[in-house]
Coordinates of C-alpha atoms in Angstrom, one line a residue:
M1 CA 7.0 10.3 -37.1
S2 CA 4.8 11.7 -34.3
E3 CA 5.5 11.2 -30.6
C4 CA 2.4 9.1 -30.4
D5 CA 3.8 6.8 -33.2
K6 CA 7.1 6.5 -31.4
S7 CA 5.4 5.4 -28.2
K8 CA 3.1 3.1 -30.0
N9 CA 4.4 0.0 -28.3
T10 CA 5.2 1.4 -24.9
I11 CA 3.5 3.3 -22.1
T12 CA 5.6 4.9 -19.5
V13 CA 3.7 6.5 -16.6
S14 CA 5.2 7.4 -13.2
N15 CA 4.0 5.2 -10.4
P16 CA 3.7 6.9 -7.0
N17 CA 3.4 3.6 -5.3
P18 CA 6.0 1.2 -6.8
N19 CA 5.2 -1.6 -4.4
R20 CA 1.7 -1.8 -5.7
K21 CA 1.2 -4.4 -8.5
P22 CA -1.3 -3.3 -11.2
S23 CA -4.4 -5.4 -11.5
T24 CA -5.2 -7.4 -14.5
T25 CA -8.1 -5.1 -15.4
E26 CA -5.8 -2.0 -15.1
Q27 CA -3.2 -3.7 -17.3
L28 CA -5.9 -4.6 -19.9
V29 CA -7.3 -1.0 -19.9
L30 CA -3.9 0.6 -20.2
L31 CA -2.7 -1.7 -23.0
T32 CA -5.8 -1.3 -25.1
S33 CA -6.6 2.0 -26.8
S34 CA -10.3 1.0 -27.2
A35 CA -10.6 0.6 -23.4
L36 CA -10.4 4.3 -23.1
V37 CA -13.0 5.0 -25.8
L38 CA -15.9 5.9 -23.5
P39 CA -19.4 7.1 -24.4
P40 CA -19.9 10.7 -23.3
P41 CA -21.2 10.9 -19.7
A42 CA -24.9 11.6 -19.6
P43 CA -25.7 15.1 -18.4
V44 CA -27.0 15.1 -14.8
A45 CA -30.4 16.9 -15.1
P46 CA -32.0 18.4 -12.0
R47 CA -34.2 15.7 -10.3
D48 CA -37.1 16.1 -8.0
L49 CA -36.8 14.9 -4.5
W50 CA -39.3 13.4 -2.1
T51 CA -40.8 16.0 0.2
N52 CA -39.8 14.0 3.2
K53 CA -38.7 10.6 4.3
V54 CA -42.2 9.5 5.3
E55 CA -43.5 9.9 1.7
F56 CA -40.7 7.9 0.3
L57 CA -41.1 5.1 2.8
L58 CA -44.9 5.0 2.4
S59 CA -44.4 4.8 -1.4
V60 CA -42.1 1.8 -1.1
I61 CA -44.4 0.1 1.4
G62 CA -47.3 0.7 -0.9
Y63 CA -45.5 -0.8 -3.8
V64 CA -44.4 -4.0 -2.0
V65 CA -47.8 -4.5 -0.3
D66 CA -50.2 -5.2 -3.2
L67 CA -53.0 -7.5 -4.3
G68 CA -50.7 -10.5 -4.0
N69 CA -50.8 -10.1 -0.2
V70 CA -54.6 -10.4 -0.1
W71 CA -55.3 -13.4 -2.3
R72 CA -52.0 -15.0 -3.3
F73 CA -50.0 -15.3 -0.1
P74 CA -52.7 -17.0 2.0
Y75 CA -53.3 -19.7 -0.6
M76 CA -49.6 -20.1 -1.3
C77 CA -49.2 -20.7 2.5
Y78 CA -52.1 -23.1 2.7
S79 CA -51.3 -25.2 -0.4
N80 CA -47.6 -25.5 0.5
G81 CA -47.6 -26.7 4.0
G82 CA -49.4 -24.0 6.0
G83 CA -47.2 -22.7 8.8
A84 CA -44.3 -24.8 7.5
F85 CA -44.3 -22.7 4.3
L86 CA -42.9 -19.9 6.5
I87 CA -39.5 -21.7 6.7
P88 CA -38.6 -21.6 3.0
Y89 CA -40.4 -18.2 2.6
T90 CA -38.3 -16.6 5.4
I91 CA -35.1 -18.2 4.0
F92 CA -35.6 -16.7 0.6
L93 CA -36.8 -13.4 2.1
C94 CA -33.4 -13.1 3.7
L95 CA -31.3 -14.5 0.8
I96 CA -33.0 -12.7 -2.0
G97 CA -35.7 -10.3 -0.9
I98 CA -33.8 -8.0 1.6
P99 CA -30.4 -8.0 -0.2
M100 CA -31.9 -7.1 -3.6
M101 CA -34.2 -4.4 -2.1
Y102 CA -31.2 -2.9 -0.4
L103 CA -29.1 -3.0 -3.5
E104 CA -31.8 -1.6 -5.8
L105 CA -32.7 1.3 -3.5
F106 CA -29.0 2.2 -3.0
L107 CA -28.2 2.1 -6.8
G108 CA -31.2 4.2 -7.5
Q109 CA -30.3 7.0 -5.0
F110 CA -26.6 6.8 -5.9
Y111 CA -27.0 7.2 -9.7
R112 CA -30.3 9.2 -9.5
C113 CA -31.6 8.3 -12.8
G114 CA -34.1 5.9 -14.5
N115 CA -33.3 2.2 -14.8
I116 CA -32.0 2.3 -18.4
S117 CA -29.5 5.1 -17.7
L118 CA -28.5 3.6 -14.4
W119 CA -27.2 0.3 -15.8
G120 CA -25.7 2.1 -18.8
R121 CA -23.6 4.3 -16.5
I122 CA -22.2 1.2 -14.8
A123 CA -21.1 -0.2 -18.2
P124 CA -22.6 0.4 -21.7
S125 CA -22.9 -3.4 -22.1
M126 CA -25.2 -3.6 -19.1
K127 CA -27.8 -1.1 -20.5
G128 CA -29.9 -4.0 -21.7
I129 CA -30.8 -4.8 -18.1
G130 CA -32.8 -1.6 -17.8
I131 CA -34.5 -2.1 -21.2
A132 CA -35.5 -5.7 -20.2
S133 CA -37.0 -4.5 -16.9
L134 CA -38.9 -1.8 -18.8
C135 CA -40.5 -4.4 -21.0
I136 CA -41.5 -6.6 -18.0
V137 CA -43.0 -3.7 -16.0
T138 CA -45.0 -2.6 -19.1
A139 CA -46.5 -6.1 -19.6
I140 CA -47.3 -6.3 -15.9
T141 CA -49.1 -2.9 -15.9
L142 CA -51.4 -4.0 -18.7
F143 CA -53.1 -6.9 -16.8
Y144 CA -52.6 -5.4 -13.3
T145 CA -54.6 -2.3 -14.2
T146 CA -57.4 -4.4 -15.5
I147 CA -57.7 -6.2 -12.2
I148 CA -58.0 -2.9 -10.5
A149 CA -60.7 -2.0 -13.0
H150 CA -62.6 -5.1 -11.9
A151 CA -62.4 -3.9 -8.3
L152 CA -63.8 -0.5 -9.3
F153 CA -66.7 -2.3 -11.1
Y154 CA -67.5 -4.1 -7.8
L155 CA -67.1 -0.8 -5.8
F156 CA -69.8 0.9 -7.9
S157 CA -72.0 -2.2 -7.5
S158 CA -71.6 -2.1 -3.7
F159 CA -73.7 1.1 -3.2
R160 CA -76.9 -1.0 -2.8
E161 CA -78.8 -2.3 0.2
V162 CA -78.6 -5.8 -1.1
M163 CA -75.5 -6.9 -2.9
P164 CA -76.3 -7.9 -6.5
W165 CA -74.0 -11.0 -6.4
S166 CA -76.0 -12.5 -3.5
L167 CA -79.2 -13.0 -5.6
C168 CA -80.3 -15.3 -8.4
S169 CA -83.2 -13.1 -9.6
H170 CA -81.3 -11.2 -12.2
S171 CA -81.7 -11.5 -16.0
W172 CA -78.2 -12.9 -16.4
N173 CA -78.6 -15.7 -13.9
T174 CA -79.0 -19.3 -15.2
P175 CA -81.1 -22.2 -13.9
F176 CA -78.0 -23.4 -12.2
C177 CA -77.8 -20.4 -9.9
S178 CA -77.8 -20.9 -6.2
E179 CA -78.0 -18.3 -3.4
R180 CA -75.9 -20.7 -1.4
M181 CA -75.2 -18.4 1.6
R182 CA -78.9 -18.0 2.4
A183 CA -80.2 -19.9 5.4
D184 CA -82.8 -21.9 3.5
N185 CA -80.3 -23.1 0.9
I186 CA -77.8 -24.0 3.6
Q187 CA -80.3 -26.4 5.1
N188 CA -80.8 -28.2 1.8
K189 CA -77.9 -30.6 2.0
S190 CA -78.8 -32.2 -1.4
I191 CA -77.5 -29.2 -3.3
N192 CA -74.1 -29.9 -4.8
E193 CA -72.2 -26.7 -5.2
T194 CA -69.8 -26.1 -8.0
H195 CA -68.2 -23.1 -9.8
F196 CA -69.3 -21.4 -13.0
S197 CA -66.1 -22.6 -14.8
D198 CA -67.2 -26.2 -14.3
I199 CA -70.4 -25.7 -16.5
Q200 CA -69.1 -22.9 -18.7
H201 CA -69.0 -25.1 -21.7
L202 CA -72.8 -25.6 -21.4
L203 CA -73.6 -21.9 -21.9
S204 CA -74.4 -20.8 -25.4
S205 CA -72.9 -17.7 -26.9
N206 CA -76.1 -15.7 -26.7
Q207 CA -76.6 -16.6 -23.0
T208 CA -79.8 -18.4 -23.8
L209 CA -80.0 -21.8 -22.1
Q210 CA -81.7 -24.8 -23.7
L211 CA -80.8 -27.4 -21.1
N212 CA -82.3 -30.3 -19.4
I213 CA -81.3 -30.1 -15.8
T214 CA -80.8 -33.8 -14.9
G215 CA -79.0 -33.3 -11.6
P216 CA -78.7 -31.0 -8.6
T217 CA -75.5 -29.3 -9.9
R218 CA -75.5 -25.6 -8.8
V219 CA -73.3 -22.6 -9.2
S220 CA -73.1 -19.7 -6.7
S221 CA -74.8 -16.4 -7.5
A222 CA -71.5 -14.6 -6.9
D223 CA -69.8 -16.9 -9.4
E224 CA -72.3 -16.1 -12.0
Y225 CA -72.1 -12.4 -11.2
Y226 CA -68.4 -12.4 -11.7
H227 CA -68.2 -14.6 -14.9
I228 CA -71.4 -13.8 -16.7
Y229 CA -72.4 -10.3 -15.6
M230 CA -69.1 -8.5 -15.1
L231 CA -66.7 -10.4 -17.4
G232 CA -69.3 -11.7 -19.9
I233 CA -66.8 -14.5 -20.5
N234 CA -69.6 -16.9 -21.6
R235 CA -69.7 -15.0 -24.9
S236 CA -66.1 -15.9 -25.6
T237 CA -64.7 -19.3 -26.6
G238 CA -61.0 -18.4 -25.9
L239 CA -58.1 -16.5 -27.2
T240 CA -59.2 -16.8 -30.8
D241 CA -62.6 -15.4 -30.0
L242 CA -62.4 -12.7 -27.4
G243 CA -65.6 -11.0 -28.5
P244 CA -66.4 -7.2 -28.5
I245 CA -65.1 -4.7 -25.9
K246 CA -67.2 -4.6 -22.7
I247 CA -68.0 -0.9 -22.4
D248 CA -68.6 -0.8 -18.6
L249 CA -65.2 -2.5 -18.0
L250 CA -63.6 -0.1 -20.5
L251 CA -65.0 2.9 -18.6
C252 CA -63.7 1.5 -15.3
L253 CA -60.3 1.0 -16.9
I254 CA -60.2 4.6 -18.2
S255 CA -61.3 5.8 -14.8
I256 CA -58.3 4.0 -13.2
F257 CA -55.9 5.6 -15.6
I258 CA -57.4 9.0 -15.1
L259 CA -57.1 8.6 -11.3
M260 CA -53.5 7.5 -11.6
Y261 CA -52.6 10.3 -14.0
M262 CA -54.0 12.9 -11.5
C263 CA -52.0 11.4 -8.7
I264 CA -48.6 11.1 -10.5
Y265 CA -48.5 13.6 -13.4
R266 CA -46.5 16.1 -11.3
G267 CA -44.0 13.4 -10.2
V268 CA -43.1 12.5 -6.7
K269 CA -44.5 15.7 -5.4
S270 CA -48.0 14.4 -6.1
T271 CA -47.3 10.7 -5.7
G272 CA -46.0 11.4 -2.2
K273 CA -49.3 13.0 -1.2
A274 CA -51.4 10.2 -2.6
V275 CA -49.6 7.5 -0.7
Y276 CA -50.7 8.9 2.6
V277 CA -54.1 7.4 1.7
T278 CA -53.3 4.5 -0.6
A279 CA -50.6 3.0 1.6
I280 CA -52.3 3.4 5.0
L281 CA -55.9 2.7 4.2
P282 CA -55.3 -1.0 3.4
Y283 CA -54.0 -1.7 6.9
V284 CA -56.9 0.1 8.5
V285 CA -59.4 -1.9 6.4
L286 CA -57.7 -5.2 7.1
I287 CA -57.8 -4.6 10.8
I288 CA -61.6 -3.7 10.6
L289 CA -62.3 -6.8 8.5
L290 CA -60.2 -9.0 10.9
I291 CA -62.2 -7.8 13.9
Q292 CA -65.4 -8.5 12.0
G293 CA -64.1 -11.9 10.8
L294 CA -63.1 -13.1 14.2
Q295 CA -66.7 -12.7 15.4
L296 CA -68.0 -15.1 12.7
K297 CA -68.9 -18.6 13.7
G298 CA -66.4 -21.1 12.5
S299 CA -63.7 -18.5 11.9
H300 CA -61.2 -20.2 14.2
Y301 CA -61.3 -23.3 12.0
G302 CA -60.2 -21.3 9.0
I303 CA -57.3 -19.7 10.9
K304 CA -56.2 -23.1 12.2
Y305 CA -56.3 -24.4 8.7
F306 CA -54.2 -21.4 7.5
L307 CA -51.5 -21.9 10.1
Q308 CA -51.5 -25.6 10.6
P309 CA -48.0 -26.8 9.6
S310 CA -47.4 -29.8 7.3
F311 CA -43.7 -30.4 7.5
E312 CA -43.9 -33.3 5.0
K313 CA -44.5 -30.6 2.3
L314 CA -40.9 -29.3 2.9
K315 CA -39.6 -32.4 1.2
D316 CA -41.2 -31.2 -2.1
I317 CA -38.8 -29.0 -4.1
K318 CA -41.8 -27.3 -5.6
V319 CA -42.7 -25.8 -2.2
W320 CA -39.3 -24.1 -2.1
Y321 CA -39.8 -22.8 -5.6
S322 CA -43.2 -21.4 -4.7
A323 CA -41.7 -19.7 -1.7
A324 CA -39.0 -18.0 -3.8
N325 CA -41.5 -17.1 -6.5
Q326 CA -43.7 -15.4 -3.9
I327 CA -40.7 -13.1 -3.0
F328 CA -40.5 -12.0 -6.7
F329 CA -44.2 -11.6 -6.9
T330 CA -44.7 -9.4 -3.8
L331 CA -41.4 -7.5 -3.3
G332 CA -40.9 -6.9 -7.1
P333 CA -37.1 -6.8 -7.5
G334 CA -36.0 -6.4 -11.1
I335 CA -39.1 -4.4 -12.2
S336 CA -37.2 -1.1 -11.8
V337 CA -39.7 0.5 -9.4
L338 CA -37.4 0.3 -6.4
T339 CA -34.5 1.9 -8.3
T340 CA -36.8 4.6 -9.6
Y341 CA -38.2 5.5 -6.2
G342 CA -34.7 5.5 -4.8
S343 CA -33.5 7.9 -7.6
Y344 CA -35.7 10.6 -6.0
N345 CA -33.8 10.4 -2.7
V346 CA -30.7 12.2 -1.5
T347 CA -27.6 10.1 -2.0
N348 CA -26.9 9.7 1.8
N349 CA -30.4 8.4 2.7
N350 CA -30.1 5.2 4.8
C351 CA -31.8 2.9 2.4
Y352 CA -30.7 -0.2 4.5
Y353 CA -33.3 0.5 7.1
D354 CA -35.8 1.5 4.5
A355 CA -35.5 -2.0 2.9
L356 CA -35.9 -3.7 6.3
I357 CA -39.0 -1.6 7.2
A358 CA -40.6 -2.3 3.8
V359 CA -40.0 -6.1 4.1
I360 CA -41.4 -6.2 7.6
A361 CA -44.4 -4.2 6.5
N362 CA -44.9 -6.7 3.6
F363 CA -44.6 -9.7 5.9
L364 CA -47.1 -8.3 8.4
A365 CA -49.6 -7.4 5.7
S366 CA -49.4 -10.9 4.2
F367 CA -50.2 -12.5 7.6
L368 CA -52.9 -10.0 8.4
A369 CA -54.5 -10.7 5.1
G370 CA -54.2 -14.4 5.7
F371 CA -56.1 -14.1 9.0
V372 CA -58.8 -12.0 7.4
V373 CA -59.3 -14.3 4.5
F374 CA -59.2 -17.6 6.3
S375 CA -61.4 -16.4 9.2
A376 CA -64.0 -15.6 6.6
L377 CA -63.5 -18.9 4.7
G378 CA -63.8 -20.8 8.0
H379 CA -67.2 -19.2 8.4
M380 CA -68.2 -20.1 4.9
S381 CA -67.0 -23.6 5.4
W382 CA -69.1 -23.8 8.6
R383 CA -72.2 -22.5 6.9
L384 CA -72.0 -24.6 3.8
K385 CA -70.9 -27.8 5.7
K386 CA -68.0 -28.1 3.2
T387 CA -64.2 -28.4 3.6
I388 CA -62.3 -25.2 3.1
E389 CA -60.4 -26.4 0.1
N390 CA -63.8 -27.0 -1.7
V391 CA -65.2 -23.6 -0.9
V392 CA -63.4 -21.5 -3.5
D393 CA -60.6 -21.6 -6.0
H394 CA -57.4 -19.6 -5.6
G395 CA -56.6 -16.4 -7.4
P396 CA -59.3 -14.0 -8.6
S397 CA -62.0 -16.2 -7.2
L398 CA -61.0 -15.2 -3.7
S399 CA -61.2 -11.4 -4.2
F400 CA -64.2 -11.4 -6.6
I401 CA -66.3 -14.4 -5.7
A402 CA -65.8 -15.9 -2.2
Y403 CA -65.1 -12.9 -0.1
P404 CA -67.8 -10.6 -1.7
E405 CA -70.2 -13.5 -1.1
I406 CA -69.2 -13.5 2.6
L407 CA -69.5 -9.7 2.8
A408 CA -73.1 -10.0 1.6
T409 CA -74.0 -11.9 4.8
F410 CA -72.7 -9.2 7.2
K411 CA -75.1 -7.0 9.1
Y412 CA -74.0 -3.9 7.1
P413 CA -73.0 -5.4 3.8
T414 CA -72.9 -2.1 1.9
F415 CA -70.4 -0.6 4.4
F416 CA -68.1 -3.6 4.5
S417 CA -68.2 -4.2 0.7
I418 CA -67.3 -0.6 0.0
L419 CA -64.4 -0.8 2.5
F420 CA -63.1 -4.1 1.0
F421 CA -63.1 -2.9 -2.6
L422 CA -61.6 0.4 -1.6
M423 CA -58.8 -1.6 0.0
V424 CA -58.3 -3.7 -3.1
I425 CA -58.2 -0.6 -5.3
N426 CA -55.7 1.1 -3.1
L427 CA -53.5 -2.0 -3.0
G428 CA -53.4 -2.1 -6.7
L429 CA -53.0 1.7 -7.2
D430 CA -49.8 1.8 -5.1
S431 CA -48.1 -0.8 -7.3
D432 CA -49.4 0.8 -10.5
F433 CA -48.1 4.2 -9.4
G434 CA -44.7 2.6 -9.2
G435 CA -45.0 0.9 -12.5
L436 CA -46.0 4.0 -14.4
E437 CA -43.3 6.1 -12.7
A438 CA -40.7 3.5 -13.5
I439 CA -41.7 3.4 -17.2
Y440 CA -41.8 7.2 -17.6
S441 CA -38.6 7.9 -15.6
A442 CA -36.6 5.3 -17.6
L443 CA -37.8 6.9 -20.9
S444 CA -37.5 10.5 -19.8
D445 CA -33.9 10.1 -18.7
E446 CA -33.1 8.6 -22.1
F447 CA -35.1 11.2 -24.0
P448 CA -34.9 14.6 -22.1
I449 CA -37.8 16.1 -24.1
L450 CA -40.1 13.8 -22.1
K451 CA -38.8 15.3 -18.8
R452 CA -39.4 18.8 -20.0
H453 CA -43.0 18.0 -21.0
R454 CA -44.0 15.6 -18.2
K455 CA -47.7 16.4 -18.1
S456 CA -48.4 15.9 -21.7
G457 CA -45.9 13.0 -22.0
M458 CA -47.5 11.2 -19.1
F459 CA -50.9 11.8 -20.7
I460 CA -49.8 10.3 -24.0
M461 CA -48.3 7.3 -22.3
C462 CA -51.5 6.6 -20.4
C463 CA -53.5 6.8 -23.6
I464 CA -51.1 4.3 -25.3
L465 CA -51.5 2.0 -22.3
I466 CA -55.3 2.2 -22.5
V467 CA -55.2 1.1 -26.1
A468 CA -52.8 -1.7 -25.3
C469 CA -55.2 -2.8 -22.5
L470 CA -58.2 -3.1 -24.8
P471 CA -58.0 -6.9 -25.3
T472 CA -58.2 -7.4 -21.5
V473 CA -61.6 -5.7 -21.3
T474 CA -63.3 -7.7 -24.0
H475 CA -65.7 -10.5 -23.1
G476 CA -62.8 -12.9 -23.2
G477 CA -60.4 -10.5 -21.6
N478 CA -59.7 -12.7 -18.6
Y479 CA -58.2 -15.2 -20.9
V480 CA -55.7 -12.5 -21.8
V481 CA -55.2 -11.4 -18.2
Q482 CA -54.3 -15.0 -17.2
F483 CA -52.0 -15.3 -20.2
L484 CA -50.1 -12.1 -19.3
D485 CA -50.0 -13.1 -15.6
R486 CA -48.4 -16.4 -16.5
F487 CA -45.8 -15.2 -19.1
S488 CA -44.9 -11.6 -18.1
T489 CA -42.6 -12.5 -15.2
A490 CA -40.7 -15.7 -14.6
P491 CA -38.2 -16.7 -15.9
A492 CA -37.4 -13.4 -17.6
L493 CA -37.7 -11.4 -14.3
M494 CA -35.5 -13.9 -12.5
L495 CA -32.8 -13.5 -15.2
V496 CA -33.0 -9.7 -14.8
V497 CA -32.5 -9.9 -11.1
M498 CA -29.6 -12.2 -11.5
M499 CA -28.0 -9.9 -14.1
E500 CA -28.5 -6.9 -11.7
A501 CA -26.5 -8.8 -9.0
I502 CA -23.8 -9.8 -11.4
A503 CA -23.5 -6.3 -12.9
A504 CA -23.3 -4.6 -9.5
T505 CA -20.7 -7.0 -8.0
W506 CA -18.8 -8.6 -10.8
V507 CA -18.9 -5.9 -13.5
Y508 CA -19.0 -2.7 -11.5
G509 CA -17.0 -4.4 -8.8
L510 CA -17.9 -5.4 -5.2
N511 CA -15.1 -3.2 -3.8
N512 CA -16.4 -0.2 -5.8
L513 CA -19.9 -0.9 -4.5
I514 CA -18.8 -1.2 -0.9
N515 CA -16.8 2.0 -1.3
D516 CA -19.8 3.9 -2.6
I517 CA -22.0 2.6 0.3
R518 CA -19.3 3.6 2.8
I519 CA -18.9 7.1 1.4
N520 CA -22.7 7.8 1.1
L521 CA -24.2 5.9 4.0
G522 CA -21.3 6.1 6.5
F523 CA -21.0 2.3 6.9
E524 CA -20.1 -0.8 4.9
P525 CA -22.5 -3.7 4.2
N526 CA -21.7 -6.7 6.3
R527 CA -20.3 -10.0 4.9
F528 CA -23.7 -11.5 4.5
F529 CA -24.8 -8.8 2.0
R530 CA -21.5 -9.1 0.1
L531 CA -21.9 -12.8 -0.2
A532 CA -25.6 -12.6 -1.1
W533 CA -25.0 -10.0 -3.9
S534 CA -22.0 -11.7 -5.4
V535 CA -22.7 -15.4 -5.0
L536 CA -26.0 -16.5 -3.3
C537 CA -28.5 -14.5 -5.4
P538 CA -27.0 -15.5 -8.8
V539 CA -26.6 -19.1 -7.9
I540 CA -30.1 -19.4 -6.3
I541 CA -31.8 -17.7 -9.2
I542 CA -30.1 -20.0 -11.7
L543 CA -31.5 -22.9 -9.8
L544 CA -34.9 -21.3 -9.7
M545 CA -34.9 -20.7 -13.4
V546 CA -34.1 -24.4 -14.0
L547 CA -37.0 -25.3 -11.7
S548 CA -39.4 -22.9 -13.5
F549 CA -39.0 -25.0 -16.6
T550 CA -39.1 -28.3 -14.7
Y551 CA -42.3 -27.5 -12.8
S552 CA -44.1 -25.7 -15.5
E553 CA -47.8 -26.5 -15.2
E554 CA -50.4 -26.6 -17.9
L555 CA -52.3 -23.3 -18.4
K556 CA -56.0 -23.5 -17.9
Y557 CA -58.8 -21.1 -17.0
G558 CA -61.8 -23.0 -15.8
D559 CA -62.5 -25.7 -18.4
Y560 CA -60.7 -23.7 -21.1
Q561 CA -57.4 -25.4 -22.0
Y562 CA -55.0 -22.9 -23.6
P563 CA -53.9 -24.2 -27.0
S564 CA -50.3 -25.2 -27.6
W565 CA -49.6 -22.3 -29.9
S566 CA -50.5 -19.8 -27.2
I567 CA -48.1 -21.5 -24.8
A568 CA -45.3 -21.3 -27.4
L569 CA -46.2 -17.7 -28.0
G570 CA -46.1 -17.0 -24.3
W571 CA -42.6 -18.4 -23.9
R572 CA -41.4 -16.4 -27.0
I573 CA -42.8 -13.2 -25.5
N574 CA -41.2 -14.0 -22.2
L575 CA -37.8 -14.7 -23.8
S576 CA -38.1 -11.5 -25.9
F577 CA -38.2 -9.5 -22.7
I578 CA -34.6 -10.6 -22.0
L579 CA -33.4 -10.1 -25.6
P580 CA -32.3 -6.5 -24.9
I581 CA -29.6 -7.8 -22.6
P582 CA -27.5 -9.7 -25.2
L583 CA -28.3 -7.0 -27.9
A584 CA -27.0 -4.3 -25.7
M585 CA -23.8 -6.2 -25.2
L586 CA -23.5 -6.8 -28.9
Y587 CA -24.0 -3.1 -29.6
A588 CA -21.4 -2.1 -27.0
F589 CA -19.0 -4.7 -28.5
L590 CA -19.3 -3.2 -32.0
R591 CA -19.5 0.4 -30.9
Y592 CA -16.8 0.7 -28.3
S593 CA -14.2 -1.9 -29.1
D594 CA -11.1 -1.9 -31.3
S595 CA -11.0 -4.4 -34.1
R596 CA -7.2 -4.4 -34.0
I597 CA -6.9 -6.2 -30.7
P598 CA -7.6 -9.9 -30.1
F599 CA -11.2 -11.0 -29.8
L600 CA -10.9 -12.3 -26.2
Q601 CA -9.5 -9.0 -25.0
R602 CA -12.3 -7.1 -26.7
L603 CA -14.7 -9.5 -25.0
R604 CA -13.2 -8.9 -21.6
L605 CA -13.2 -5.2 -22.0
L606 CA -17.0 -5.4 -22.5
F607 CA -17.3 -6.1 -18.8
V608 CA -14.9 -3.5 -17.5
P609 CA -16.9 -0.8 -15.7
D610 CA -16.8 2.8 -16.8
I611 CA -15.5 3.9 -13.4
T612 CA -12.3 1.8 -13.9
K613 CA -11.7 3.2 -17.4
R614 CA -12.2 6.8 -16.3
K615 CA -9.9 6.4 -13.3
V616 CA -7.1 4.9 -15.5
K617 CA -7.6 7.6 -18.1
Q618 CA -7.4 10.3 -15.5
Q619 CA -4.2 8.8 -14.1
I620 CA -2.7 8.9 -17.6
E621 CA -3.8 12.5 -18.2
N622 CA -2.5 13.6 -14.8
G623 CA 0.9 11.8 -15.4
S624 CA 0.5 9.6 -12.3
G625 CA -0.4 6.0 -12.4
L626 CA 1.3 2.8 -13.7
H627 CA 4.3 1.8 -15.6
L628 CA 3.5 -0.8 -18.2
S629 CA 4.9 -1.7 -21.6
S630 CA 3.6 -3.7 -24.5
S631 CA 5.1 -4.8 -27.8
S632 CA 2.0 -6.0 -29.5
S633 CA -1.2 -4.2 -28.3
P634 CA -2.3 -0.8 -29.4
V635 CA -1.7 2.0 -26.9
A636 CA -3.8 4.8 -25.7
C637 CA -2.4 8.2 -26.8
V638 CA -4.4 10.8 -24.9

């Protein structure tokens, strides 16, 4: 009988500290042979670094300051209590936004790898978190890049003396068209303005109108330019009839991918140089537009409308959900971009202050954009003699209908229109840079051949994404964009963020995390961050996920009601994004557990971090550790 067989039921290891009682985890690891069956450590390949701290910080700021700051935050603030919205927004910013940014940036620079490998190194069963975030960021990239392509389309159209969306004399205009911002039309108070979506069902598929105009209903020239000329959505009836690809939009989409490829194909060395323009330009343009906007008549009414608090709204739970959802939308935790950017840092970078600076920059950009947007809407309200809530719809209508319509009335419309759409493109590019880098970094760390051939690998990835984006540049492409916008994030993204907090504090261990931060940053996180990571974030996100189902609204685009089958498909797609999380746990359970031990012990070992297993294994190999015995469980014989 071998020595291993003789000691099959007993482990005897010297304990240098007899007063110390072994933890339950250590006992479980020592008493179970499968606990010490570890996947081989992934080789640590040389990794690029940011050229300097400024490039990293600008990249993070560029990522968190995006299109949502221009058109989403102002209307979220307005429709949810105005200035009172700041109360729940600030609370969730402190409870979720700052802690998760801090955590993701640190984990990225500590492990220095893509998001899939990162969570796999914490524990093999947690690898699904990285795969789930990869699925989400890919889906977001598909529709987000299309929105940037729309801005590029408008940019090309801005190089004219008279903006084309300000006139009704084009071949695509309908008898309903109204140049509503012209002085002669403003004086005609009998005109009843509406939006293209309200009469879309009256347009025939070949854009030939055979209508009897029985009333004074009108649609703005900017509305028709956006829906009929640029999108061509009047030639589509919905998701089941998207129509052919719109070639001009496809060329804009390809141009955006070419631009992004040129900026990031060399990695952070090229991305870091691009962000000097893409991250700074939006702030400069917003300041210029704000100065111009404050000089417009009626602008102060818009700003007052934007900030006027309505504390009664705070009694509505939906307002609190909207505030938390805005944090996920703008700061983007769980999408793996922050961990990816952090992975190109040195391990002792003070990411705590980086997170604070990025959050402050995001907060300021949101309010600056709010002042810019509502000063202009106040002027439009004054000119049209209409209330602000009836001037324009939220969402894309703000960036591509209302504001361009206002720009056309400026003294130098060409200059301001070019500035505005350059800003929109830059806001989108910064976030898309992060998305593409996160996707490629996660894949290249899992498949080293992609790391060795980055230029060609990135080119192939961009080509694949262009093909995947083709449905979004058809005549009915905006139906797809709205569909992806609705079902590519919550609640799957919320679950990913919750699992990140749980994996970092409960699986890896809060003490291990604190120790890593102390060693690398020179200080420990305070009690607030410890509580936020381990308790507050998981609990709050669980509540938010419940609310996301409770307050789910019907999905519409204009007069088009999305069919029930598409809603069911959307939820299935969203749930499929989180499927890698349980599948990775199942794989780890089957691959790294011992069938000879009880099921519950095997299940518990699934959530023991690799660092604990390796430490215990090293103690056994070195002959120093714990003295434990067992009469029933298999023993590690190393």
